[in-house]
Amino acid sequence: MQKKILDILLNADDFISGQEISENLGVSRQAVWKSINALKEKGYEIQSVTNRGYRLVSSPNYLNESSLKSHLHNKIIGKNLIVLDSVDSTNDYLKKLGNNGCENGTVVIARGQTKGKGRLGRTWQSKKDDGIEFSVLLRPNAAPSEVSAITPLAGLAVCKAIREYTKLDCVIKWPNDIIVGKKKLVGILTEMSAEFDAVEYVITGIGINVDHTSFPEEIAFKATSLLLETGRHIDKNEFLACVLSHIENEFVKNNLELTPTALAEYTDLCATVGRSVTFQRGTRRISGMAVGVSEHGELKVMMSDGTICLVNSGEVTVQGIY
Ligand code: BTN
Protein backbone atom coordinates (compact mmCIF):
# COMPACT_ATOMS: atom_id res chain seq x y z
CA MET A 1 0.00 0.00 0.00
CA GLN A 2 2.77 2.48 0.92
CA LYS A 3 4.53 1.59 -2.31
CA LYS A 4 1.36 2.18 -4.35
CA ILE A 5 0.79 5.57 -2.70
CA LEU A 6 4.42 6.48 -3.30
CA ASP A 7 4.07 5.59 -6.98
CA ILE A 8 0.97 7.82 -7.22
CA LEU A 9 2.80 10.71 -5.54
CA LEU A 10 5.90 10.24 -7.70
CA ASN A 11 3.80 10.35 -10.87
CA ALA A 12 1.65 13.33 -9.83
CA ASP A 13 2.66 16.73 -11.22
CA ASP A 14 0.93 18.62 -8.45
CA PHE A 15 -1.10 18.04 -5.28
CA ILE A 16 -3.33 15.00 -5.33
CA SER A 17 -6.26 14.74 -2.94
CA GLY A 18 -6.63 12.04 -0.30
CA GLN A 19 -10.07 11.33 -1.82
CA GLU A 20 -8.56 10.66 -5.25
CA ILE A 21 -5.87 8.36 -3.82
CA SER A 22 -8.39 6.42 -1.73
CA GLU A 23 -10.75 5.97 -4.73
CA ASN A 24 -7.84 4.99 -6.93
CA LEU A 25 -6.68 2.28 -4.53
CA GLY A 26 -10.12 1.29 -3.16
CA VAL A 27 -9.14 1.98 0.45
CA SER A 28 -10.36 4.42 3.12
CA ARG A 29 -8.98 7.95 3.46
CA GLN A 30 -7.92 6.98 6.97
CA ALA A 31 -5.77 4.19 5.50
CA VAL A 32 -4.23 6.65 3.03
CA TRP A 33 -3.44 9.08 5.86
CA LYS A 34 -1.79 6.29 7.88
CA SER A 35 0.42 5.24 4.96
CA ILE A 36 1.39 8.86 4.27
CA ASN A 37 2.53 9.18 7.87
CA ALA A 38 4.51 5.94 7.62
CA LEU A 39 6.23 7.29 4.48
CA LYS A 40 7.05 10.54 6.29
CA GLU A 41 8.65 8.49 9.05
CA LYS A 42 10.82 6.78 6.45
CA GLY A 43 12.17 10.17 5.40
CA TYR A 44 9.84 11.16 2.53
CA GLU A 45 8.94 14.83 2.78
CA ILE A 46 5.23 15.07 1.94
CA GLN A 47 3.38 18.36 2.06
CA SER A 48 -0.30 18.17 3.04
CA VAL A 49 -2.58 21.15 2.44
CA THR A 50 -6.28 21.32 3.33
CA ASN A 51 -8.54 21.12 0.27
CA ARG A 52 -5.61 20.35 -2.03
CA GLY A 53 -4.21 17.07 -0.72
CA TYR A 54 -0.68 15.69 -0.75
CA ARG A 55 2.48 16.52 -2.68
CA LEU A 56 5.82 14.73 -2.57
CA VAL A 57 8.51 17.33 -1.89
CA SER A 58 11.57 15.08 -1.60
CA SER A 59 12.60 11.46 -1.22
CA PRO A 60 15.04 10.29 1.46
CA ASN A 61 18.61 10.26 0.26
CA TYR A 62 19.08 6.55 0.57
CA LEU A 63 18.79 4.01 -2.17
CA ASN A 64 15.19 2.95 -2.67
CA GLU A 65 13.33 1.25 -5.46
CA SER A 66 10.62 3.83 -6.16
CA SER A 67 12.94 6.77 -6.42
CA LEU A 68 15.55 4.86 -8.42
CA LYS A 69 12.90 3.58 -10.84
CA SER A 70 11.53 7.08 -11.35
CA HIS A 71 14.96 8.11 -12.72
CA LEU A 72 15.80 4.92 -14.63
CA HIS A 73 14.85 4.49 -18.29
CA ASN A 74 17.05 1.52 -19.28
CA LYS A 75 15.81 -1.31 -21.49
CA ILE A 76 18.02 -4.09 -20.11
CA ILE A 77 20.26 -3.14 -17.19
CA GLY A 78 18.04 -2.83 -14.12
CA LYS A 79 14.76 -3.82 -15.82
CA ASN A 80 14.76 -6.41 -13.07
CA LEU A 81 15.88 -4.44 -10.02
CA ILE A 82 16.26 -5.58 -6.42
CA VAL A 83 17.03 -3.09 -3.65
CA LEU A 84 17.99 -4.63 -0.30
CA ASP A 85 18.38 -3.03 3.09
CA SER A 86 21.33 -5.20 3.98
CA VAL A 87 23.03 -8.25 2.46
CA ASP A 88 26.31 -10.15 2.87
CA SER A 89 27.54 -9.27 -0.63
CA THR A 90 25.49 -8.13 -3.64
CA ASN A 91 27.74 -10.31 -5.85
CA ASP A 92 27.00 -13.41 -3.75
CA TYR A 93 23.27 -12.64 -3.59
CA LEU A 94 23.12 -12.19 -7.34
CA LYS A 95 25.01 -15.46 -7.87
CA LYS A 96 22.16 -17.29 -6.14
CA LEU A 97 19.63 -15.51 -8.38
CA GLY A 98 21.83 -16.34 -11.38
CA ASN A 99 21.86 -20.01 -10.47
CA ASN A 100 18.06 -19.87 -10.32
CA GLY A 101 17.81 -18.40 -13.82
CA CYS A 102 17.23 -14.66 -13.21
CA GLU A 103 17.08 -12.58 -16.36
CA ASN A 104 19.93 -10.90 -18.25
CA GLY A 105 20.52 -7.38 -16.87
CA THR A 106 19.29 -8.11 -13.33
CA VAL A 107 20.70 -5.60 -10.83
CA VAL A 108 21.00 -6.07 -7.06
CA ILE A 109 21.65 -3.00 -4.92
CA ALA A 110 22.21 -2.90 -1.16
CA ARG A 111 22.12 -0.02 1.29
CA GLY A 112 24.69 -1.97 3.29
CA GLN A 113 26.87 -5.08 2.94
CA THR A 114 28.11 -7.18 5.85
CA LYS A 115 30.69 -9.15 3.84
CA GLY A 116 31.50 -6.97 0.84
CA LYS A 117 34.22 -8.54 -1.29
CA GLY A 118 37.12 -6.81 -3.01
CA ARG A 119 39.63 -8.02 -5.62
CA LEU A 120 42.45 -10.38 -4.77
CA GLY A 121 40.63 -11.81 -1.72
CA ARG A 122 40.31 -8.44 0.01
CA THR A 123 37.21 -7.07 1.73
CA TRP A 124 35.13 -4.06 0.71
CA GLN A 125 33.92 -2.23 3.78
CA SER A 126 31.42 0.60 3.84
CA LYS A 127 28.95 1.85 6.46
CA LYS A 128 25.25 1.54 5.58
CA ASP A 129 24.11 4.38 3.28
CA ASP A 130 27.62 5.78 2.86
CA GLY A 131 28.28 4.23 -0.52
CA ILE A 132 26.56 2.78 -3.55
CA GLU A 133 27.16 -0.96 -3.77
CA PHE A 134 25.54 -2.96 -6.53
CA SER A 135 25.99 -5.87 -8.94
CA VAL A 136 24.89 -6.41 -12.52
CA LEU A 137 24.30 -9.85 -14.06
CA LEU A 138 24.80 -10.53 -17.77
CA ARG A 139 24.17 -13.69 -19.74
CA PRO A 140 26.37 -13.21 -22.82
CA ASN A 141 26.23 -15.83 -25.53
CA ALA A 142 29.99 -16.33 -25.44
CA ALA A 143 32.96 -18.43 -24.38
CA PRO A 144 34.80 -17.45 -21.16
CA SER A 145 37.68 -16.03 -23.21
CA GLU A 146 35.30 -13.66 -25.02
CA VAL A 147 33.95 -11.67 -22.07
CA SER A 148 37.12 -9.87 -20.95
CA ALA A 149 35.77 -6.50 -22.14
CA ILE A 150 32.88 -6.42 -19.64
CA THR A 151 34.94 -5.08 -16.72
CA PRO A 152 36.79 -2.33 -18.63
CA LEU A 153 33.52 -1.28 -20.29
CA ALA A 154 31.88 -1.07 -16.85
CA GLY A 155 34.83 0.97 -15.56
CA LEU A 156 34.63 3.30 -18.55
CA ALA A 157 30.87 3.74 -18.02
CA VAL A 158 31.18 4.52 -14.29
CA CYS A 159 34.05 6.94 -14.93
CA LYS A 160 32.00 8.77 -17.59
CA ALA A 161 28.93 8.88 -15.30
CA ILE A 162 30.92 10.40 -12.42
CA ARG A 163 32.52 12.96 -14.71
CA GLU A 164 29.13 13.92 -16.16
CA TYR A 165 27.19 13.99 -12.86
CA THR A 166 29.78 15.56 -10.55
CA LYS A 167 32.15 17.30 -13.01
CA LEU A 168 35.07 15.68 -11.16
CA ASP A 169 38.15 14.89 -13.28
CA CYS A 170 38.22 11.23 -12.30
CA VAL A 171 40.29 8.72 -14.27
CA ILE A 172 40.84 4.96 -14.42
CA LYS A 173 43.68 3.15 -12.70
CA TRP A 174 44.10 -0.06 -14.68
CA PRO A 175 42.36 -2.45 -14.57
CA ASN A 176 39.25 -1.07 -12.93
CA ASP A 177 39.74 1.36 -10.07
CA ILE A 178 38.40 4.86 -10.57
CA ILE A 179 40.50 7.51 -8.90
CA VAL A 180 40.57 11.24 -8.30
CA GLY A 181 44.10 12.59 -7.93
CA LYS A 182 45.90 9.72 -6.20
CA LYS A 183 42.89 8.32 -4.34
CA LYS A 184 40.36 5.60 -5.09
CA LEU A 185 36.65 6.37 -5.51
CA VAL A 186 35.38 3.14 -7.09
CA GLY A 187 36.28 -0.55 -7.07
CA ILE A 188 34.96 -3.24 -9.43
CA LEU A 189 34.92 -7.00 -8.90
CA THR A 190 33.80 -9.26 -11.75
CA GLU A 191 32.98 -12.92 -11.21
CA MET A 192 31.83 -15.54 -13.67
CA SER A 193 30.05 -18.87 -13.78
CA ALA A 194 30.96 -20.87 -16.87
CA GLU A 195 31.16 -24.30 -18.42
CA PHE A 196 34.32 -25.17 -20.33
CA ASP A 197 33.20 -23.37 -23.53
CA ALA A 198 30.17 -21.29 -22.53
CA VAL A 199 29.49 -18.55 -20.01
CA GLU A 200 26.43 -19.07 -17.84
CA TYR A 201 26.56 -15.57 -16.35
CA VAL A 202 28.97 -12.77 -15.52
CA ILE A 203 28.46 -10.63 -12.41
CA THR A 204 30.08 -7.21 -12.21
CA GLY A 205 30.01 -5.77 -8.69
CA ILE A 206 30.67 -2.07 -8.26
CA GLY A 207 31.32 -0.11 -5.07
CA ILE A 208 31.31 3.70 -5.21
CA ASN A 209 32.43 5.81 -2.24
CA VAL A 210 29.79 8.52 -1.96
CA ASP A 211 29.19 9.99 1.51
CA HIS A 212 32.24 8.62 3.34
CA THR A 213 34.07 11.08 5.55
CA SER A 214 36.63 8.58 6.84
CA PHE A 215 38.08 5.16 5.95
CA PRO A 216 39.73 2.26 7.80
CA GLU A 217 43.30 3.18 8.74
CA GLU A 218 44.94 0.78 6.29
CA ILE A 219 43.32 2.38 3.22
CA ALA A 220 42.80 5.96 4.47
CA PHE A 221 45.87 7.21 2.55
CA LYS A 222 44.50 5.97 -0.78
CA ALA A 223 40.70 6.28 -0.52
CA THR A 224 38.31 9.15 -1.08
CA SER A 225 34.61 9.80 -1.67
CA LEU A 226 32.43 12.03 -3.82
CA LEU A 227 31.54 14.04 -0.71
CA LEU A 228 35.19 14.58 0.24
CA GLU A 229 36.08 15.59 -3.31
CA THR A 230 33.11 17.84 -4.14
CA GLY A 231 31.95 18.98 -0.68
CA ARG A 232 28.40 18.10 -1.75
CA HIS A 233 25.87 15.34 -1.05
CA ILE A 234 24.39 13.94 -4.25
CA ASP A 235 21.00 12.36 -4.83
CA LYS A 236 22.07 8.68 -4.72
CA ASN A 237 19.06 7.40 -6.66
CA GLU A 238 19.39 9.90 -9.48
CA PHE A 239 23.15 9.33 -9.66
CA LEU A 240 22.84 5.53 -9.68
CA ALA A 241 20.27 5.79 -12.50
CA CYS A 242 22.85 7.86 -14.41
CA VAL A 243 25.53 5.20 -13.76
CA LEU A 244 23.23 2.36 -14.89
CA SER A 245 22.30 4.27 -18.01
CA HIS A 246 26.00 4.72 -18.92
CA ILE A 247 26.61 1.00 -18.25
CA GLU A 248 23.76 -0.05 -20.57
CA ASN A 249 24.96 2.40 -23.17
CA GLU A 250 28.58 1.11 -23.20
CA PHE A 251 27.51 -2.55 -23.12
CA VAL A 252 24.98 -2.21 -25.96
CA LYS A 253 26.89 0.25 -28.14
CA ASN A 254 30.06 -1.86 -28.00
CA ASN A 255 28.33 -5.26 -28.06
CA LEU A 256 30.34 -6.22 -24.93
CA GLU A 257 33.61 -5.76 -26.82
CA LEU A 258 36.46 -3.29 -26.48
CA THR A 259 35.72 -1.72 -29.86
CA PRO A 260 38.28 0.77 -31.25
CA THR A 261 36.14 3.65 -29.91
CA ALA A 262 35.77 2.13 -26.44
CA LEU A 263 39.47 1.28 -26.31
CA ALA A 264 40.45 4.81 -27.34
CA GLU A 265 38.13 6.30 -24.70
CA TYR A 266 39.37 3.89 -22.03
CA THR A 267 43.03 4.61 -22.87
CA ASP A 268 42.40 8.36 -22.84
CA LEU A 269 40.94 8.12 -19.35
CA CYS A 270 43.51 5.60 -18.07
CA ALA A 271 46.00 7.23 -15.69
CA THR A 272 48.20 4.13 -15.73
CA VAL A 273 49.19 4.52 -19.38
CA GLY A 274 52.34 6.61 -19.73
CA ARG A 275 53.61 5.85 -16.22
CA SER A 276 56.15 3.50 -14.69
CA VAL A 277 54.49 0.44 -13.21
CA THR A 278 55.51 -2.54 -11.11
CA PHE A 279 53.76 -5.89 -11.22
CA GLN A 280 54.20 -9.48 -10.09
CA ARG A 281 55.23 -12.33 -12.45
CA GLY A 282 55.45 -15.58 -10.49
CA THR A 283 57.79 -14.78 -7.62
CA ARG A 284 59.37 -11.72 -9.29
CA ARG A 285 58.39 -8.04 -9.13
CA ILE A 286 58.89 -6.52 -12.57
CA SER A 287 58.99 -2.86 -13.57
CA GLY A 288 58.36 -1.23 -16.91
CA MET A 289 56.52 1.57 -18.67
CA ALA A 290 52.76 1.19 -19.30
CA VAL A 291 52.28 2.07 -22.96
CA GLY A 292 48.70 1.05 -23.71
CA VAL A 293 45.80 -1.36 -23.27
CA SER A 294 45.07 -4.32 -25.58
CA GLU A 295 41.68 -5.11 -27.13
CA HIS A 296 41.29 -7.79 -24.44
CA GLY A 297 41.84 -5.23 -21.69
CA GLU A 298 45.41 -6.29 -20.85
CA LEU A 299 47.93 -3.64 -19.84
CA LYS A 300 50.82 -3.33 -22.33
CA VAL A 301 54.05 -2.76 -20.47
CA MET A 302 57.32 -1.97 -22.25
CA MET A 303 60.36 -3.57 -20.62
CA SER A 304 63.83 -1.97 -20.56
CA ASP A 305 64.85 -4.10 -23.56
CA GLY A 306 61.93 -2.74 -25.60
CA THR A 307 59.80 -5.89 -25.51
CA ILE A 308 56.10 -5.62 -24.63
CA CYS A 309 54.71 -7.65 -21.78
CA LEU A 310 50.91 -8.13 -21.49
CA VAL A 311 49.62 -7.98 -17.92
CA ASN A 312 46.15 -9.34 -17.39
CA SER A 313 45.59 -9.65 -13.68
CA GLY A 314 46.92 -9.03 -10.22
CA GLU A 315 48.14 -5.93 -8.51
CA VAL A 316 49.90 -3.25 -10.48
CA THR A 317 51.57 -0.42 -8.59
CA VAL A 318 51.65 2.81 -10.52
CA GLN A 319 54.42 5.28 -9.78
CA GLY A 320 52.96 8.44 -8.29
CA ILE A 321 49.53 6.88 -7.60
CA TYR A 322 49.41 3.68 -5.47
C1 BTN B 1 38.08 -3.81 -5.39
O1 BTN B 1 38.45 -2.68 -5.70
O2 BTN B 1 38.81 -4.56 -4.71
C2 BTN B 1 36.74 -4.30 -5.85
C3 BTN B 1 35.65 -3.88 -4.92
C4 BTN B 1 34.27 -4.31 -5.37
C5 BTN B 1 33.21 -3.97 -4.35
C6 BTN B 1 31.82 -4.22 -4.86
S1 BTN B 1 30.62 -3.54 -3.77
C7 BTN B 1 29.35 -4.36 -4.65
C8 BTN B 1 29.88 -5.73 -5.01
N1 BTN B 1 29.63 -6.67 -3.95
C9 BTN B 1 30.76 -7.11 -3.40
O3 BTN B 1 30.82 -7.92 -2.47
N2 BTN B 1 31.82 -6.52 -3.99
C10 BTN B 1 31.41 -5.65 -5.06
XYZ file of C-alpha atoms and ligand atoms in Angstrom:
338
model
C 0.000 0.000 0.000
C 2.774 2.485 0.924
C 4.533 1.585 -2.311
C 1.360 2.178 -4.351
C 0.788 5.567 -2.702
C 4.419 6.477 -3.305
C 4.068 5.588 -6.982
C 0.971 7.819 -7.225
C 2.799 10.714 -5.541
C 5.899 10.239 -7.704
C 3.802 10.355 -10.867
C 1.651 13.329 -9.833
C 2.662 16.726 -11.222
C 0.935 18.620 -8.445
C -1.101 18.042 -5.276
C -3.329 15.000 -5.328
C -6.265 14.737 -2.945
C -6.630 12.036 -0.295
C -10.067 11.328 -1.819
C -8.557 10.656 -5.248
C -5.865 8.356 -3.816
C -8.390 6.415 -1.733
C -10.746 5.969 -4.728
C -7.836 4.993 -6.926
C -6.680 2.279 -4.532
C -10.123 1.289 -3.160
C -9.138 1.983 0.452
C -10.365 4.416 3.120
C -8.977 7.949 3.460
C -7.922 6.981 6.974
C -5.768 4.193 5.504
C -4.229 6.652 3.027
C -3.437 9.078 5.857
C -1.785 6.290 7.881
C 0.425 5.242 4.962
C 1.388 8.856 4.268
C 2.527 9.176 7.873
C 4.507 5.944 7.622
C 6.228 7.286 4.477
C 7.050 10.540 6.287
C 8.653 8.485 9.054
C 10.820 6.778 6.449
C 12.166 10.166 5.404
C 9.840 11.157 2.533
C 8.942 14.830 2.781
C 5.234 15.068 1.938
C 3.380 18.360 2.058
C -0.304 18.167 3.036
C -2.583 21.152 2.435
C -6.278 21.316 3.333
C -8.544 21.124 0.271
C -5.607 20.347 -2.033
C -4.211 17.074 -0.719
C -0.683 15.692 -0.751
C 2.479 16.517 -2.684
C 5.823 14.727 -2.572
C 8.512 17.329 -1.890
C 11.574 15.082 -1.604
C 12.596 11.463 -1.218
C 15.044 10.293 1.459
C 18.612 10.255 0.261
C 19.080 6.547 0.570
C 18.786 4.008 -2.172
C 15.192 2.953 -2.668
C 13.331 1.253 -5.456
C 10.618 3.835 -6.155
C 12.940 6.774 -6.418
C 15.549 4.858 -8.424
C 12.904 3.583 -10.843
C 11.527 7.080 -11.347
C 14.959 8.108 -12.724
C 15.800 4.923 -14.631
C 14.852 4.486 -18.291
C 17.045 1.522 -19.282
C 15.807 -1.306 -21.493
C 18.020 -4.094 -20.109
C 20.264 -3.144 -17.191
C 18.042 -2.828 -14.121
C 14.757 -3.817 -15.823
C 14.761 -6.413 -13.069
C 15.876 -4.437 -10.019
C 16.256 -5.580 -6.423
C 17.030 -3.093 -3.655
C 17.991 -4.628 -0.304
C 18.379 -3.035 3.090
C 21.331 -5.201 3.975
C 23.030 -8.249 2.458
C 26.310 -10.146 2.866
C 27.540 -9.269 -0.630
C 25.492 -8.126 -3.643
C 27.740 -10.314 -5.851
C 26.996 -13.409 -3.753
C 23.267 -12.641 -3.586
C 23.121 -12.188 -7.343
C 25.013 -15.462 -7.869
C 22.158 -17.287 -6.138
C 19.634 -15.512 -8.378
C 21.829 -16.335 -11.375
C 21.855 -20.015 -10.467
C 18.063 -19.868 -10.317
C 17.810 -18.400 -13.819
C 17.225 -14.662 -13.214
C 17.081 -12.576 -16.364
C 19.931 -10.897 -18.252
C 20.525 -7.385 -16.873
C 19.286 -8.109 -13.333
C 20.702 -5.596 -10.833
C 20.997 -6.069 -7.056
C 21.646 -3.005 -4.918
C 22.206 -2.900 -1.160
C 22.121 -0.017 1.291
C 24.691 -1.966 3.291
C 26.867 -5.084 2.940
C 28.113 -7.181 5.847
C 30.688 -9.154 3.837
C 31.497 -6.972 0.839
C 34.223 -8.542 -1.293
C 37.118 -6.806 -3.010
C 39.628 -8.018 -5.617
C 42.451 -10.382 -4.765
C 40.634 -11.810 -1.723
C 40.315 -8.444 0.005
C 37.212 -7.074 1.735
C 35.133 -4.062 0.707
C 33.919 -2.226 3.775
C 31.420 0.600 3.841
C 28.947 1.854 6.462
C 25.251 1.538 5.584
C 24.110 4.384 3.275
C 27.620 5.781 2.865
C 28.283 4.227 -0.517
C 26.557 2.784 -3.549
C 27.158 -0.965 -3.768
C 25.542 -2.959 -6.535
C 25.992 -5.865 -8.935
C 24.894 -6.411 -12.524
C 24.297 -9.850 -14.056
C 24.799 -10.525 -17.766
C 24.169 -13.689 -19.743
C 26.371 -13.208 -22.818
C 26.228 -15.827 -25.526
C 29.991 -16.329 -25.441
C 32.959 -18.427 -24.379
C 34.796 -17.454 -21.164
C 37.685 -16.028 -23.208
C 35.301 -13.655 -25.016
C 33.952 -11.668 -22.067
C 37.120 -9.869 -20.950
C 35.769 -6.497 -22.135
C 32.883 -6.417 -19.640
C 34.944 -5.082 -16.720
C 36.794 -2.328 -18.628
C 33.515 -1.278 -20.290
C 31.875 -1.066 -16.850
C 34.833 0.968 -15.559
C 34.630 3.297 -18.548
C 30.868 3.737 -18.017
C 31.176 4.518 -14.293
C 34.047 6.935 -14.934
C 31.998 8.773 -17.591
C 28.934 8.884 -15.300
C 30.923 10.402 -12.418
C 32.524 12.964 -14.712
C 29.130 13.921 -16.155
C 27.191 13.994 -12.865
C 29.781 15.564 -10.549
C 32.147 17.305 -13.008
C 35.073 15.678 -11.158
C 38.153 14.892 -13.278
C 38.224 11.234 -12.298
C 40.287 8.715 -14.270
C 40.840 4.964 -14.421
C 43.678 3.146 -12.696
C 44.103 -0.057 -14.680
C 42.362 -2.449 -14.565
C 39.254 -1.071 -12.929
C 39.741 1.361 -10.072
C 38.405 4.861 -10.567
C 40.497 7.506 -8.902
C 40.574 11.241 -8.305
C 44.099 12.588 -7.926
C 45.896 9.724 -6.199
C 42.891 8.319 -4.341
C 40.363 5.603 -5.085
C 36.649 6.375 -5.514
C 35.382 3.145 -7.090
C 36.275 -0.553 -7.074
C 34.960 -3.236 -9.429
C 34.918 -6.996 -8.898
C 33.804 -9.259 -11.749
C 32.977 -12.921 -11.213
C 31.826 -15.541 -13.670
C 30.048 -18.871 -13.781
C 30.957 -20.874 -16.867
C 31.155 -24.297 -18.422
C 34.316 -25.173 -20.333
C 33.204 -23.372 -23.527
C 30.169 -21.287 -22.528
C 29.494 -18.555 -20.007
C 26.433 -19.072 -17.841
C 26.562 -15.569 -16.354
C 28.973 -12.767 -15.515
C 28.462 -10.628 -12.411
C 30.078 -7.209 -12.207
C 30.013 -5.766 -8.688
C 30.670 -2.069 -8.263
C 31.322 -0.109 -5.074
C 31.305 3.701 -5.205
C 32.431 5.806 -2.238
C 29.791 8.516 -1.963
C 29.190 9.993 1.506
C 32.244 8.616 3.336
C 34.067 11.083 5.551
C 36.628 8.579 6.842
C 38.076 5.160 5.949
C 39.729 2.259 7.802
C 43.299 3.184 8.738
C 44.936 0.776 6.288
C 43.317 2.382 3.222
C 42.803 5.957 4.466
C 45.868 7.214 2.554
C 44.500 5.971 -0.785
C 40.697 6.285 -0.520
C 38.309 9.149 -1.081
C 34.612 9.803 -1.668
C 32.429 12.030 -3.823
C 31.535 14.038 -0.713
C 35.192 14.577 0.241
C 36.079 15.595 -3.312
C 33.113 17.837 -4.140
C 31.947 18.977 -0.684
C 28.400 18.101 -1.750
C 25.872 15.336 -1.055
C 24.392 13.945 -4.252
C 20.997 12.355 -4.835
C 22.070 8.684 -4.719
C 19.060 7.395 -6.659
C 19.393 9.903 -9.484
C 23.149 9.333 -9.661
C 22.842 5.526 -9.683
C 20.273 5.791 -12.504
C 22.850 7.855 -14.407
C 25.532 5.201 -13.756
C 23.234 2.356 -14.891
C 22.300 4.271 -18.006
C 26.001 4.716 -18.917
C 26.610 1.003 -18.247
C 23.764 -0.046 -20.565
C 24.963 2.403 -23.174
C 28.582 1.108 -23.198
C 27.511 -2.548 -23.123
C 24.976 -2.205 -25.959
C 26.886 0.248 -28.143
C 30.057 -1.861 -28.002
C 28.331 -5.255 -28.063
C 30.339 -6.220 -24.932
C 33.609 -5.761 -26.816
C 36.457 -3.288 -26.484
C 35.724 -1.718 -29.858
C 38.282 0.767 -31.253
C 36.142 3.654 -29.908
C 35.769 2.130 -26.438
C 39.467 1.278 -26.310
C 40.446 4.810 -27.341
C 38.129 6.302 -24.697
C 39.368 3.885 -22.033
C 43.026 4.610 -22.869
C 42.398 8.362 -22.840
C 40.944 8.120 -19.346
C 43.511 5.599 -18.068
C 46.002 7.232 -15.689
C 48.205 4.131 -15.733
C 49.191 4.517 -19.384
C 52.339 6.608 -19.729
C 53.606 5.850 -16.221
C 56.151 3.495 -14.691
C 54.493 0.439 -13.209
C 55.509 -2.537 -11.114
C 53.759 -5.885 -11.216
C 54.199 -9.475 -10.089
C 55.229 -12.335 -12.445
C 55.451 -15.584 -10.492
C 57.793 -14.780 -7.620
C 59.368 -11.723 -9.290
C 58.388 -8.042 -9.131
C 58.888 -6.525 -12.568
C 58.990 -2.863 -13.572
C 58.356 -1.227 -16.913
C 56.521 1.575 -18.668
C 52.759 1.193 -19.301
C 52.280 2.074 -22.962
C 48.696 1.050 -23.707
C 45.800 -1.355 -23.272
C 45.073 -4.320 -25.581
C 41.676 -5.111 -27.126
C 41.293 -7.787 -24.438
C 41.839 -5.226 -21.691
C 45.411 -6.289 -20.853
C 47.932 -3.637 -19.842
C 50.816 -3.330 -22.333
C 54.050 -2.763 -20.471
C 57.324 -1.967 -22.246
C 60.360 -3.566 -20.624
C 63.829 -1.971 -20.557
C 64.850 -4.098 -23.555
C 61.929 -2.742 -25.605
C 59.803 -5.887 -25.512
C 56.101 -5.624 -24.634
C 54.708 -7.646 -21.782
C 50.914 -8.132 -21.494
C 49.625 -7.976 -17.924
C 46.147 -9.342 -17.385
C 45.589 -9.654 -13.681
C 46.916 -9.025 -10.218
C 48.139 -5.930 -8.505
C 49.903 -3.247 -10.478
C 51.569 -0.423 -8.587
C 51.650 2.812 -10.524
C 54.421 5.276 -9.775
C 52.956 8.443 -8.287
C 49.532 6.879 -7.599
C 49.414 3.684 -5.469
C 38.084 -3.813 -5.386
O 38.450 -2.682 -5.701
O 38.805 -4.556 -4.705
C 36.735 -4.296 -5.851
C 35.647 -3.883 -4.920
C 34.269 -4.309 -5.371
C 33.208 -3.966 -4.349
C 31.821 -4.216 -4.861
S 30.616 -3.545 -3.775
C 29.349 -4.359 -4.653
C 29.876 -5.727 -5.010
N 29.630 -6.671 -3.953
C 30.760 -7.114 -3.397
O 30.822 -7.922 -2.465
N 31.816 -6.522 -3.986
C 31.406 -5.651 -5.065
